[in-house]
XYZ file of C-alpha atoms in Angstrom:
437
model
C -0.304 -0.190 0.067
C 2.463 2.496 0.717
C 5.653 3.791 -1.235
C 8.701 4.830 -0.610
C 9.199 7.742 2.523
C 10.390 10.280 2.290
C 13.159 11.533 4.569
C 12.193 14.999 6.472
C 13.163 16.513 9.822
C 9.193 17.042 10.537
C 8.536 13.089 10.084
C 11.335 13.020 13.049
C 10.400 13.062 16.765
C 12.952 14.833 18.880
C 15.248 13.519 21.024
C 16.492 13.384 24.536
C 19.988 13.916 26.410
C 20.558 11.865 28.942
C 21.631 14.221 32.056
C 25.304 12.776 34.038
C 25.315 12.565 37.292
C 26.973 15.341 38.860
C 29.985 14.914 41.588
C 30.233 14.730 45.619
C 33.989 15.832 45.269
C 33.925 19.869 47.322
C 31.123 18.633 50.499
C 34.380 15.352 51.099
C 36.826 17.341 51.245
C 35.695 19.995 53.452
C 34.949 17.722 55.114
C 38.513 16.018 55.582
C 40.414 19.587 55.552
C 38.282 20.518 58.799
C 39.953 17.489 60.736
C 43.468 17.981 62.668
C 46.280 17.622 60.087
C 47.787 14.874 62.055
C 47.106 13.190 59.199
C 49.886 11.507 57.172
C 52.047 12.826 54.143
C 50.710 10.306 52.647
C 47.399 10.027 53.488
C 46.983 13.354 51.606
C 48.195 11.707 48.678
C 46.168 9.393 49.007
C 42.584 11.604 49.594
C 44.377 13.446 46.474
C 44.563 11.221 44.337
C 40.375 10.174 45.068
C 39.751 13.501 45.047
C 41.496 14.096 41.627
C 39.773 10.569 40.351
C 36.368 11.609 41.439
C 36.588 14.794 39.605
C 37.355 13.574 36.289
C 34.425 14.513 33.692
C 31.366 11.594 33.720
C 31.091 10.032 30.185
C 28.621 11.286 27.387
C 25.775 9.165 26.762
C 27.278 6.926 24.420
C 26.006 8.241 20.736
C 23.962 6.158 18.411
C 25.597 4.461 15.806
C 25.924 5.672 12.376
C 25.627 2.902 10.654
C 21.682 0.900 10.469
C 23.627 -2.437 11.624
C 20.098 -4.960 12.248
C 20.569 -8.122 10.539
C 17.575 -10.129 9.576
C 17.377 -13.562 9.503
C 14.738 -15.807 8.677
C 11.066 -16.075 11.149
C 8.430 -18.467 11.489
C 6.414 -15.110 12.176
C 3.671 -15.107 9.751
C 2.713 -11.747 7.594
C 0.123 -11.714 5.135
C 0.935 -11.728 1.580
C -0.457 -9.234 0.115
C 0.870 -9.857 -3.253
C -2.307 -10.147 -6.699
C -2.749 -13.340 -5.906
C -3.793 -13.155 -2.654
C -3.834 -16.465 -2.167
C -1.544 -17.075 1.140
C 0.964 -15.492 3.705
C 4.078 -14.967 3.220
C 7.571 -15.763 6.039
C 8.431 -12.102 7.073
C 11.272 -10.670 8.033
C 12.482 -10.094 11.295
C 15.980 -8.642 13.025
C 18.423 -9.308 16.089
C 16.739 -7.371 18.386
C 18.675 -4.754 21.205
C 17.848 -3.997 24.535
C 15.635 -1.040 23.411
C 13.322 -2.238 20.345
C 11.694 1.625 21.027
C 15.061 3.716 20.770
C 16.183 1.304 17.811
C 13.089 1.766 15.828
C 13.167 5.879 16.755
C 16.659 5.483 15.225
C 15.664 4.302 11.760
C 12.895 6.622 11.997
C 14.809 9.546 12.710
C 18.068 8.349 10.101
C 15.700 6.347 7.499
C 16.792 4.099 6.200
C 21.062 2.882 5.636
C 19.711 -0.326 2.748
C 17.816 -1.350 1.084
C 14.354 1.195 1.382
C 12.312 -1.579 0.714
C 13.529 -4.015 3.140
C 13.118 -1.507 5.427
C 9.438 -0.630 4.972
C 8.768 -4.302 5.206
C 11.262 -4.468 7.793
C 8.957 -1.748 9.796
C 5.598 -3.422 8.812
C 6.477 -7.128 10.151
C 7.817 -5.024 13.708
C 4.111 -3.220 13.416
C 3.125 -6.983 13.271
C 5.044 -8.716 15.721
C 5.116 -6.313 18.154
C 3.557 -2.859 17.907
C 4.647 0.219 18.539
C 4.791 0.693 21.852
C 1.968 2.456 23.663
C 0.485 3.754 27.391
C -2.549 2.888 28.440
C -4.226 5.366 26.703
C -2.345 4.576 23.605
C -0.885 7.511 22.840
C 2.532 6.642 21.559
C 5.169 9.288 20.411
C 6.317 7.198 17.516
C 2.939 6.310 16.393
C 2.060 9.645 13.722
C 5.454 9.788 12.074
C 5.115 5.320 11.380
C 1.305 6.298 10.368
C 3.325 9.074 7.340
C 6.231 7.393 6.125
C 3.465 4.690 5.454
C 1.050 6.653 4.063
C 3.836 8.400 2.538
C 2.586 11.600 3.656
C 5.107 14.485 2.391
C 6.532 17.164 5.042
C 3.608 20.460 4.672
C 4.416 23.465 5.461
C 2.448 24.956 8.622
C 1.996 28.344 6.551
C -0.277 25.921 4.064
C -2.163 25.054 6.620
C -2.724 28.140 8.434
C -3.315 29.889 5.889
C -6.218 27.608 4.548
C -7.882 28.699 7.856
C -8.034 32.088 7.366
C -9.878 31.875 4.108
C -12.281 30.902 6.049
C -15.758 29.054 6.518
C -15.738 26.443 3.305
C -18.299 25.409 1.641
C -19.601 22.081 3.255
C -18.688 24.740 6.569
C -22.004 24.162 7.564
C -22.329 20.261 6.979
C -19.363 19.983 8.492
C -20.292 22.037 11.754
C -23.737 19.688 11.251
C -21.405 16.927 12.666
C -18.608 17.699 14.543
C -19.786 17.535 18.025
C -21.526 14.326 17.579
C -17.362 12.980 16.914
C -16.737 10.095 19.307
C -18.538 12.355 22.336
C -18.553 9.572 24.105
C -15.337 8.881 24.573
C -12.825 10.058 27.423
C -10.125 10.025 26.196
C -10.497 11.553 23.235
C -12.415 14.753 24.446
C -9.613 15.403 26.798
C -6.848 15.730 24.521
C -9.321 17.043 21.081
C -11.515 20.300 21.123
C -14.115 20.866 18.665
C -12.539 23.672 17.552
C -9.224 21.444 16.335
C -11.622 19.189 14.013
C -13.878 22.141 12.801
C -10.201 23.350 11.134
C -9.102 20.112 9.716
C -11.929 19.555 8.036
C -12.885 23.038 6.414
C -9.033 22.555 5.772
C -9.380 19.989 3.978
C -12.902 21.150 2.609
C -11.191 24.181 0.746
C -7.993 21.521 -0.396
C -10.590 19.361 -2.278
C -12.192 22.511 -3.348
C -9.543 24.385 -4.467
C -8.672 21.000 -6.485
C -12.712 20.572 -8.202
C -11.894 24.517 -9.128
C -9.190 23.471 -11.179
C -9.988 20.675 -12.682
C -13.187 22.784 -14.307
C -10.804 25.368 -15.154
C -8.035 22.456 -16.643
C -8.918 19.159 -16.772
C -5.497 18.317 -18.038
C -3.902 20.686 -15.226
C -2.437 19.384 -11.879
C -2.491 21.998 -9.704
C 0.129 23.453 -7.535
C -1.275 23.108 -4.593
C -2.019 19.874 -5.255
C 1.760 18.915 -6.052
C 2.569 20.414 -2.365
C -0.036 18.671 -1.283
C 1.670 15.002 -2.765
C -1.384 14.180 -3.709
C -2.804 13.249 -6.771
C -6.138 14.734 -8.289
C -8.716 12.539 -8.122
C -10.776 12.059 -11.297
C -14.147 13.144 -10.400
C -15.086 16.340 -8.429
C -17.623 17.033 -5.576
C -19.703 15.717 -3.232
C -23.661 14.144 -3.165
C -26.222 12.945 -0.806
C -28.077 9.504 -2.611
C -31.209 9.408 0.119
C -32.985 6.448 0.082
C -36.024 6.554 -2.539
C -33.351 8.060 -5.287
C -34.003 11.905 -5.589
C -31.407 14.376 -6.404
C -31.408 17.215 -4.475
C -28.570 20.243 -3.423
C -26.284 19.536 -0.559
C -25.242 22.387 2.012
C -22.129 21.992 -0.204
C -23.913 23.432 -3.506
C -23.120 19.874 -4.851
C -25.980 17.586 -7.268
C -27.226 14.902 -5.065
C -27.118 11.403 -6.523
C -23.780 11.436 -8.349
C -20.575 10.011 -8.558
C -18.258 12.307 -7.701
C -16.114 12.976 -4.903
C -17.357 15.168 -2.198
C -15.499 17.956 0.281
C -17.337 16.979 3.082
C -19.451 13.615 4.464
C -20.939 12.241 6.911
C -18.434 9.776 8.124
C -15.171 12.093 7.462
C -15.453 14.089 11.261
C -15.024 10.342 12.719
C -12.973 9.289 9.876
C -10.555 11.887 10.590
C -10.618 11.318 14.689
C -7.826 9.004 15.320
C -5.128 11.343 12.875
C -6.213 14.111 15.255
C -5.670 11.607 18.528
C -2.300 10.266 17.294
C -1.104 14.026 15.860
C 1.026 15.871 18.052
C 0.065 19.125 15.795
C -2.914 19.582 13.814
C -0.932 20.534 10.004
C 0.414 16.751 11.150
C -3.325 15.279 11.170
C -3.942 17.039 7.716
C -1.005 16.257 6.043
C -1.760 12.376 7.313
C -5.491 12.532 6.540
C -5.993 14.514 2.565
C -3.534 12.054 1.805
C -5.607 8.503 3.171
C -8.793 10.229 1.652
C -6.774 10.692 -1.878
C -4.999 8.179 -1.960
C -6.105 5.356 0.014
C -10.006 5.840 -0.617
C -10.929 8.678 -2.273
C -14.297 6.380 -3.564
C -15.717 6.504 0.876
C -15.521 10.439 -0.123
C -18.022 10.617 -2.966
C -21.326 11.288 -2.548
C -23.006 8.471 -3.248
C -19.587 6.838 -1.311
C -19.765 3.919 -4.044
C -16.395 3.286 -2.028
C -18.507 2.366 1.058
C -21.171 0.546 -0.517
C -18.642 -1.649 -2.835
C -16.910 -2.892 0.743
C -19.963 -3.628 2.626
C -21.018 -5.793 -0.953
C -17.241 -6.776 -0.239
C -17.815 -8.144 3.770
C -21.064 -10.898 3.099
C -18.882 -12.255 0.222
C -15.876 -12.296 2.253
C -17.259 -13.653 5.370
C -19.146 -16.372 3.283
C -16.036 -17.589 2.749
C -14.443 -17.393 5.937
C -17.386 -18.523 7.753
C -19.745 -20.093 5.495
C -22.762 -21.210 8.411
C -22.317 -17.863 10.073
C -23.332 -16.169 6.404
C -26.051 -18.112 6.001
C -27.096 -17.471 9.147
C -26.842 -14.379 9.453
C -28.905 -13.734 5.929
C -31.775 -16.580 6.453
C -32.789 -14.269 9.292
C -33.011 -11.001 7.438
C -29.188 -9.883 8.898
C -27.756 -8.158 5.897
C -23.919 -6.392 6.070
C -25.387 -3.473 5.335
C -27.228 -2.963 8.329
C -24.358 -3.524 11.184
C -21.554 -3.295 8.724
C -22.094 0.617 6.720
C -20.152 2.562 10.161
C -17.334 -0.226 10.446
C -16.641 0.859 6.398
C -17.441 4.334 6.234
C -14.844 5.274 9.299
C -12.406 1.923 9.360
C -13.454 0.596 12.362
C -13.013 3.522 14.206
C -16.367 4.170 15.365
C -16.050 0.795 17.601
C -13.963 2.211 20.638
C -12.033 2.194 22.544
C -10.021 4.296 21.381
C -6.581 2.419 21.903
C -7.711 -0.460 20.264
C -8.385 1.570 17.847
C -5.262 2.744 17.129
C -3.312 -0.555 17.106
C -5.323 -1.896 14.585
C -4.929 1.293 12.061
C -0.767 0.460 12.731
C -1.769 -2.547 11.203
C -4.091 -1.391 7.896
C -1.495 1.184 7.420
C 1.394 -1.028 7.296
C -0.231 -4.161 5.250
C -3.250 -2.102 2.983
C -6.211 -0.242 4.024
C -8.683 -2.621 1.909
C -8.327 -5.781 4.915
C -10.586 -2.906 7.311
C -13.061 -5.325 5.122
C -11.345 -8.429 6.733
C -11.444 -7.199 9.946
C -14.849 -6.686 9.792
C -15.770 -10.292 9.553
C -13.213 -11.471 11.892
C -15.271 -8.592 14.258
C -18.251 -11.331 13.286
C -16.173 -14.490 13.352
C -15.102 -13.528 17.433
C -18.907 -13.399 18.464
C -19.271 -16.613 16.185
C -21.356 -18.230 18.916
C -23.368 -15.376 20.413
C -24.954 -15.224 16.868
C -25.958 -18.414 16.112
C -27.266 -18.259 19.815
C -29.361 -15.723 19.026
C -32.761 -15.962 17.029
C -32.322 -11.973 16.412
C -28.940 -11.929 15.680
C -29.455 -8.504 14.230
C -29.905 -7.433 17.961
C -26.616 -7.793 18.630
C -24.766 -6.720 15.631
C -27.007 -3.139 16.622
C -23.295 -1.712 18.119
C -20.196 -4.369 17.870
C -17.771 -5.927 20.851
C -14.977 -3.720 22.296
C -12.355 -3.722 19.097
C -9.441 -6.476 20.354
C -6.851 -5.320 18.156
C -4.121 -8.194 18.307
C -7.099 -10.762 17.968
C -8.564 -9.235 14.717
C -5.232 -9.109 13.279
C -4.800 -12.546 13.790
C -8.205 -13.845 12.392
C -7.296 -11.672 9.588
C -3.919 -12.745 8.599
C -5.996 -16.231 8.735
C -8.929 -15.614 6.312
C -5.867 -13.607 3.970
C -4.714 -17.103 2.753
C -8.424 -18.109 2.136
C -9.647 -15.143 -0.323
C -9.224 -16.324 -4.457
C -7.176 -14.023 -6.716
C -9.610 -12.420 -8.137
C -11.452 -11.463 -4.869
C -8.617 -9.892 -3.262
C -8.388 -7.863 -5.861
C -11.476 -6.185 -5.783
C -10.975 -5.841 -1.981
C -7.894 -4.038 -3.181
C -9.222 -1.432 -6.019
C -13.325 -1.317 -3.902
C -11.942 2.071 -2.469
C -10.738 4.054 -5.491
């Protein structure tokens, strides 16, 4: 999914230094000098020698080696094979760990790979799969946003570019954005404590301006790539403007001025507020969250932000198809009870499972999705259904249990997803990879 990362200081976390211990010799010397002068010359000489030794400056911290020394060997850890055949997992690369794996990962992110770039990216992906990113109980990690930026191949962004978008004021989608932002993860205490609604409004409004500009430039000259899009490092979307398609199929005009019922990318659709939430939570700054989120929706899932949300609907249909392959009995039972994926899977597809708490587990799941492909969220949803299998089969009305999914268990979901990959036929896996385009 990800291509080669751009090395830039904005992607690197700040370094920390070790504080040398302060010497305690001065106090000891004063104590010795206050005693009666009955000490022999030999004893005085010994004390002077000890004092000189203790007053010597402490050793500076050992610098990190300039040359990357990680070696790789075969591993029994199985990682998904995301080649076109999509049939069987491949054995991944592992590395000889140092005493502090976190420091080794920091060095890789800060200094970049010292060898082959694709091999380094594969090593980073395998690291996420096997070891995971170190985080506290709130899911906070000082490395996560930089890892995401690398895996998403997001270029650095000047803060002035983000500020210029904000200074332009309300976008054409501003009213619609304001109608949604106050509902963003509204019951999640961790999110509310760290991210203010104003941040969500600013980010989504800036995104709306960016997508609006891309549409305007396409209308002016369909063959020209805009300077602004080049600065953002993202390609032009292939269509234009958002719509909302109602159940009865009627076309209306949305509050951002687009005709409903079309299939062109929008500047804002419902669900983008939840989709941007993990970026704001994990990022250190709003510009970081902005460039990562913009790159994600324009490169990874542009079909999700079209007015008709055709990518989301394709993803929902794929949930049913993949579930029928992974667990035919469960799939048949749900369909026999009239429980279709359109009912229980739409929100999870649209938000990449970010609508299901807890947030720290969402972040861990997203580490995996960004490393190996966001299309695997479809299989992650199937994995959650399989984890509920016994309860669903025992329930005469399984739709009641699927009104909300149980709390996410990222590690178990990832394990089931990895094992599920080998069951997916090549043509279906290809459809998974491209469904959000």
